[in-house]
Coordinates of C-alpha atoms in Angstrom, one line a residue:
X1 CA -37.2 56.4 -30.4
X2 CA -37.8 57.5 -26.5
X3 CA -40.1 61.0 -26.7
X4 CA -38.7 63.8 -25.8
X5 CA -39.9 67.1 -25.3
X6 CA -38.8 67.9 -28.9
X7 CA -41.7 65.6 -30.0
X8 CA -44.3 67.6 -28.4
X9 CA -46.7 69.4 -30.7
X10 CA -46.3 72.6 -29.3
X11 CA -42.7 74.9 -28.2
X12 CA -40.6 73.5 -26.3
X13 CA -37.6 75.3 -24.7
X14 CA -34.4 75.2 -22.1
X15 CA -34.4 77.8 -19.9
X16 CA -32.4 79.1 -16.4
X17 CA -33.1 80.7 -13.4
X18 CA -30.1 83.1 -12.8
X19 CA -28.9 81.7 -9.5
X20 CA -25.5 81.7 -10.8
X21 CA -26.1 84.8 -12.9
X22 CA -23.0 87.4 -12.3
X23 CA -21.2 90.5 -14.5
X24 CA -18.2 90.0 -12.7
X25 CA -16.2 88.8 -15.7
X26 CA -16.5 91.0 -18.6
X27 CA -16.3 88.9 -21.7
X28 CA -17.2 91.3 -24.4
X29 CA -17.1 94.4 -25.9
X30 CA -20.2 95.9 -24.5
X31 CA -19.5 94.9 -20.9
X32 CA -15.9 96.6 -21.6
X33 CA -17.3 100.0 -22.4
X34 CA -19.2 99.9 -19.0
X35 CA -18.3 101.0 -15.9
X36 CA -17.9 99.2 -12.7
X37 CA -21.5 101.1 -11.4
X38 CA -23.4 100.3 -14.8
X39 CA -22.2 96.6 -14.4
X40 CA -23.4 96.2 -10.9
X41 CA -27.0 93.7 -10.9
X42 CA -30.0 94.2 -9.0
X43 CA -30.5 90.7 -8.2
X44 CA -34.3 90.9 -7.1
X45 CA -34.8 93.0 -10.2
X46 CA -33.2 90.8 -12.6
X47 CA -35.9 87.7 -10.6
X48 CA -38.2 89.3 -11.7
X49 CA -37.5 90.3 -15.3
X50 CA -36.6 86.7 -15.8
X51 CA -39.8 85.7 -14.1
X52 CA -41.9 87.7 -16.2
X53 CA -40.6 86.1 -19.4
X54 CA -40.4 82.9 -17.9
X55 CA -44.0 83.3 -17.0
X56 CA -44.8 84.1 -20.8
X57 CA -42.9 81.8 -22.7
X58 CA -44.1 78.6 -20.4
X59 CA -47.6 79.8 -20.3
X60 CA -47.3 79.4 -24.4
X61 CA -45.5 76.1 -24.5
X62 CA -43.2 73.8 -22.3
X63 CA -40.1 74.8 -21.1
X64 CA -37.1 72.7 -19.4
X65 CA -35.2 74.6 -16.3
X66 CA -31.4 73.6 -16.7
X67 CA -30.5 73.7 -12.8
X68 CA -27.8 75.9 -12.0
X69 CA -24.4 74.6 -10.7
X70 CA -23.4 76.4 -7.3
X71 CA -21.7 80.1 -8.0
X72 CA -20.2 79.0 -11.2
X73 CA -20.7 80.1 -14.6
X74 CA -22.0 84.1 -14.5
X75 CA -23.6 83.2 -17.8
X76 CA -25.6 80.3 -17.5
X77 CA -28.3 81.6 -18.2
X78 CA -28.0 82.4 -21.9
X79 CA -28.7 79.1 -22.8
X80 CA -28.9 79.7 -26.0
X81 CA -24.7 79.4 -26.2
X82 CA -25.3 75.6 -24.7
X83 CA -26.0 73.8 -27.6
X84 CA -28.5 73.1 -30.9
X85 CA -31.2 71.1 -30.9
X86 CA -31.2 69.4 -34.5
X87 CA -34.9 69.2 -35.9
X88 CA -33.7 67.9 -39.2
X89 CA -33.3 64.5 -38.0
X90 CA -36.3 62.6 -37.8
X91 CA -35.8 59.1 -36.2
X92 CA -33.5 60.5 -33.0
X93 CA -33.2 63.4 -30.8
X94 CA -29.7 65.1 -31.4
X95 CA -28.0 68.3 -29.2
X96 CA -24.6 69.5 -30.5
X97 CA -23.0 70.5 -27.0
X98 CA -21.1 73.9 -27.2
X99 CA -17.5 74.2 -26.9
X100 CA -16.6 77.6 -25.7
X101 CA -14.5 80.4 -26.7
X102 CA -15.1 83.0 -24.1
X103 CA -13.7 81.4 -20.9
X104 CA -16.1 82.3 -18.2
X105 CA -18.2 80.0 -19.8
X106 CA -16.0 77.0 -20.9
X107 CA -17.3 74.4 -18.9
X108 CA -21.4 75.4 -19.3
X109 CA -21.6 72.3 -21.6
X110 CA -20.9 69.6 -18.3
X111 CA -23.7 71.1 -17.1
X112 CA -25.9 71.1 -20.4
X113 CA -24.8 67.4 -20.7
X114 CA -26.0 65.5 -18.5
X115 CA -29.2 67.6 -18.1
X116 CA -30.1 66.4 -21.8
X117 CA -28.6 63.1 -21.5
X118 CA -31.8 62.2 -19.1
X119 CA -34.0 63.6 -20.8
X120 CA -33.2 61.1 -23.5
X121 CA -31.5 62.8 -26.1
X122 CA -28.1 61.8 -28.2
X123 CA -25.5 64.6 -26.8
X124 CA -22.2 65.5 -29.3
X125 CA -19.1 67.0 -28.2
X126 CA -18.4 69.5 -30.6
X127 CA -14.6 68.8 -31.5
X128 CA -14.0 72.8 -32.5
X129 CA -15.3 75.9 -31.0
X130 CA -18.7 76.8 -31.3
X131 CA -21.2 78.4 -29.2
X132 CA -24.7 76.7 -29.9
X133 CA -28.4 78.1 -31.2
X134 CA -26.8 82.1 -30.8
X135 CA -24.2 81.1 -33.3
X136 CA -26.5 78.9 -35.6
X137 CA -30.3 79.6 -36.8
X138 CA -32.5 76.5 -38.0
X139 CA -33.7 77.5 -41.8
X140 CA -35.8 74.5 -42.8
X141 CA -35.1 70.4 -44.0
X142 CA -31.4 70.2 -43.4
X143 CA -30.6 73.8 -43.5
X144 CA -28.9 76.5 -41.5
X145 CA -27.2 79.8 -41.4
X146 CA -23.8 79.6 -39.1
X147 CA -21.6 82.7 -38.1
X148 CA -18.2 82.0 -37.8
X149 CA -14.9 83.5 -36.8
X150 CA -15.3 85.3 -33.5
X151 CA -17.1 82.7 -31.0
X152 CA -17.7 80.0 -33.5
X153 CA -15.1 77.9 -36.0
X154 CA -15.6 77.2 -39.4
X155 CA -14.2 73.6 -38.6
X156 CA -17.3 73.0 -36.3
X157 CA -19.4 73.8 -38.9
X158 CA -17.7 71.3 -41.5
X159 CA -17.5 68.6 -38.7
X160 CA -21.3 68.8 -38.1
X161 CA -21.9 69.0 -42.1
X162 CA -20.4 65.5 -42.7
X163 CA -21.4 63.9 -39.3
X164 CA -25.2 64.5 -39.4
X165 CA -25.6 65.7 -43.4
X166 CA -26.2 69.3 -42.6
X167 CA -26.2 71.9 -44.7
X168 CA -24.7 75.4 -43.1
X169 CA -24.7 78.5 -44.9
X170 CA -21.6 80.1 -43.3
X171 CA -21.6 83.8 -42.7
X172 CA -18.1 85.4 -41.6
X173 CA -19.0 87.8 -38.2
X174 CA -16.6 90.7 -38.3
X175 CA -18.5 93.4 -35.9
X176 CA -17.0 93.0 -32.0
X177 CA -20.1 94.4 -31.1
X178 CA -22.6 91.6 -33.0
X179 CA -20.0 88.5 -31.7
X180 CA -22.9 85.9 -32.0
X181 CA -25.2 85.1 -35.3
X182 CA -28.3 86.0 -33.2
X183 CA -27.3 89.7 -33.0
X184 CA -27.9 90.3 -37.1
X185 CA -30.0 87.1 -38.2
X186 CA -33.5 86.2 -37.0
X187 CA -35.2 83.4 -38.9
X188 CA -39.1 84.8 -38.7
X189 CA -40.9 81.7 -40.4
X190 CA -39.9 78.8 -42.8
X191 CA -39.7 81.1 -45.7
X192 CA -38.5 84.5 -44.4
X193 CA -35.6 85.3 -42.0
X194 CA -34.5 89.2 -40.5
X195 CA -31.5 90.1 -42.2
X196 CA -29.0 93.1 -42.1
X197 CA -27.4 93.4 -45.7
X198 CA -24.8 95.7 -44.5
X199 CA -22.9 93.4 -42.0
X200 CA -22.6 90.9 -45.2
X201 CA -20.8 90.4 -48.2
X202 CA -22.7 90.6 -51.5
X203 CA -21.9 86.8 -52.0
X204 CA -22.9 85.6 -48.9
X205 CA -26.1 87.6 -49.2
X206 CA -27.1 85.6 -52.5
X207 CA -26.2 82.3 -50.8
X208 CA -28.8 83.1 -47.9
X209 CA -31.3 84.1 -50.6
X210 CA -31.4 80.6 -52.3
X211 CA -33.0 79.3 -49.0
X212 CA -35.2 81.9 -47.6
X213 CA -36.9 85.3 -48.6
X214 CA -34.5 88.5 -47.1
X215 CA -36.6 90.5 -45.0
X216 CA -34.4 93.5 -44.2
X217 CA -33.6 95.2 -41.7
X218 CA -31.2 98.6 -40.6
X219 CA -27.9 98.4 -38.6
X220 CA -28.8 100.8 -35.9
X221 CA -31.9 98.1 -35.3
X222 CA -29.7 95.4 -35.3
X223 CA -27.4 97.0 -33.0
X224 CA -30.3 97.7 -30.6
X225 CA -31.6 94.1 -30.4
X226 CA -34.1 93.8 -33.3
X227 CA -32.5 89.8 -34.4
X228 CA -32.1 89.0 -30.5
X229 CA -35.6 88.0 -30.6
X230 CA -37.6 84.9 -29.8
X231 CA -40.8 83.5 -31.9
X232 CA -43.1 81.5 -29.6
X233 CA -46.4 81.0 -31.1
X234 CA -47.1 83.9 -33.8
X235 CA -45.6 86.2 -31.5
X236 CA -42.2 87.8 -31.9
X237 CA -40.7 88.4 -28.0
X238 CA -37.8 91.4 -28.2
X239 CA -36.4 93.1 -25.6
X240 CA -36.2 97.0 -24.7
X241 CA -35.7 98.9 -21.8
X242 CA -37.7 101.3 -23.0
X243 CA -40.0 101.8 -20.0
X244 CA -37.1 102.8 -17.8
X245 CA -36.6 105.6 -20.3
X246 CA -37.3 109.4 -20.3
X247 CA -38.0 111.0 -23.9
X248 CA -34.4 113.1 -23.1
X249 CA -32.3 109.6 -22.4
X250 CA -30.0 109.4 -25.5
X251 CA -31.1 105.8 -26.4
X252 CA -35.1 106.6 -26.0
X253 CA -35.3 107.6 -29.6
X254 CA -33.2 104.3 -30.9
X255 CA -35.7 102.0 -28.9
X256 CA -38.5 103.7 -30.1
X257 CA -37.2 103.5 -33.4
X258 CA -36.4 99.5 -33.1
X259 CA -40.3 98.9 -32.0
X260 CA -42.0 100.7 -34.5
X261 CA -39.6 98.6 -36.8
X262 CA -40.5 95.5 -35.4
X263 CA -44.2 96.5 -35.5
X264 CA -44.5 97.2 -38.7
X265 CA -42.5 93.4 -39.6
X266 CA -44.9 91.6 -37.6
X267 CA -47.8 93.4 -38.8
X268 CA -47.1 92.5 -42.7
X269 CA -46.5 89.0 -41.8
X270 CA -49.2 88.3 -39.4
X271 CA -47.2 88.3 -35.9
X272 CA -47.7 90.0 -32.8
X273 CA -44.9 91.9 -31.3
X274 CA -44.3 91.7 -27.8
X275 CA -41.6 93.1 -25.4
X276 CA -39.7 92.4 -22.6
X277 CA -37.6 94.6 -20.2
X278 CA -34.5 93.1 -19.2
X279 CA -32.1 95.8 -18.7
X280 CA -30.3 93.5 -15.9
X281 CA -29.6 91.2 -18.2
X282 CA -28.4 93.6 -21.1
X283 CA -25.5 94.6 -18.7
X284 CA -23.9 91.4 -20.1
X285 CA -24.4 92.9 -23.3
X286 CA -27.3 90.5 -23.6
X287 CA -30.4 90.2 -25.1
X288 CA -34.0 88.3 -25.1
X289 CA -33.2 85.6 -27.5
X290 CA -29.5 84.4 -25.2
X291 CA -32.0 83.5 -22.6
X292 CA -33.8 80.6 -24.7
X293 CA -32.8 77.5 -26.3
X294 CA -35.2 75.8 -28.9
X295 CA -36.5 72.1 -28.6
X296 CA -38.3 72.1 -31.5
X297 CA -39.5 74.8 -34.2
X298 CA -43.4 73.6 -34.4
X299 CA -44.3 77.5 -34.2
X300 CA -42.2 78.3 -37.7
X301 CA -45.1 76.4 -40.0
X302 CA -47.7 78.6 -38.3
X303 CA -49.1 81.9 -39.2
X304 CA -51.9 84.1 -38.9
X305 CA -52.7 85.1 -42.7

């Protein structure tokens, strides 16, 4: 088997610079609600926000810069839709390319492709719509969570169970406002994943708990960004655009609220929070963990206590 960065013993990710990066297509319901002002992008301030987590996540591990292609594709860099890495199988290195359902962003995958295909990994066409990492979490051996039925089919979930002996727990999304996994589910280590009860039925909550410990959390977190986070190392990277905040701003309290939440998770389990302003960014209704694909998940078997 060629290595690959997936066989490095510490993170690996894909990220982008936002060359390409654009709100000029609003493709969800958060974009909607905003107005043609709100949407409008600094471009040297969204540089730098991306630099500064750039800077962070590479100074921790090794990360991959997908090029961008031209003017094309205002969300390339949430790479996290491209595809999914699959760390479950041991003896070749296997990306699920995304087939998109939002259509600014059907055609991402040609560029994913070949980017991977050099880099020596086995690339799948996904026969169904599905929308990569945001839309499916790594658990542990064989097993995932998958949210399906606004960006993401249950069919491509049963193709990649028979085709590479997966085992997906399938969670049915029904919020507009949470359209991809990431927004509610947040695996934290091998054993314990971020969960909001609320946005699940009581079944599907007792199918999760047979493969990893609950750790819960509210749906006004959630809806701030709590699950769009990142784990590199033993620290947890969330995003807030707190900073730009007065104490009077109506969201000030909600962010502050989402921290100390966050804080106190990463404190019982031995994690350092850390965040990341990237208000440009969340004018595609987007958060921290859109802008990074995984590699490999060397971090989850590490902790502090």
């Amino acid at each position: 088997m060629k290595e690959t960065p997936s066989q490095l013993p510490f993170p690996s990710f894909v990220m982008n610079f936002p060359f390409s990066f654009s709100t000029e297509n609003p493709n969800n319901i958060w974009m909607q609600e905003m107005s043609s002002e709100e949407l409008k992008v600094n471009r040297g301030k969204a540089y730098k926000q991306f630099m500064d987590l750039y800077n962070f996540v590479s100074g921790a591990g090794f990360v991959c810069n997908l090029p961008s292609h031209g003017n094309k594709f205002q969300d390339l860099v949430y790479v996290a839709n491209m595809g999914i890495y699959l760390p479950h199988i041991k003896d070749s290195n296997n990306i699920i390319m995304s087939n998109f359902t939002s259509p600014p962003r059907q055609g991402e995958e040609l560029v994913g492709k070949p980017f991977f295909d050099l880099m020596n990994y086995k690339t799948h066409d996904c026969p169904y719509k599905f929308e990569g990492e945001a839309d499916l979490k790594y658990l542990h051996g064989n097993n995932y969570i998958g949210g399906c039925g606004i960006r993401s089919s249950k069919e491509a979930f049963e193709w990649m169970e028979e085709k590479f002996d997966m085992n997906i727990i399938k969670l049915e999304m029904v919020d507009e406002y949470l359209y991809h996994l990431d927004c509610n589910i947040f695996p934290l280590s091998k054993s314990k994943t971020l969960v909001c009860p609320e946005f699940h039925l009581p079944e599907e909550i007792k199918e999760i708990e047979k493969y990893t410990e609950i750790v819960e959390v509210s749906a006004d977190n959630v809806y701030n960004g709590i699950c769009n986070s990142a784990r590199v190392g033993n620290m947890i990277l969330c995003a807030s655009n707190i900073s730009e905040l007065s104490i009077n701003d109506e969201a000030y309290d909600a962010e502050k609220h989402k921290i100390h939440a966050l804080e106190k998770i990463c404190y019982n389990e031995g994690l350092e929070p850390i965040i990341f302003n990237i208000s440009e960014f969340m004018k595609s209704g987007a958060m921290l963990s859109c802008m990074i694909m995984h590699l490999n998940y060397v971090d989850y078997e590490r902790t502090l206590i």
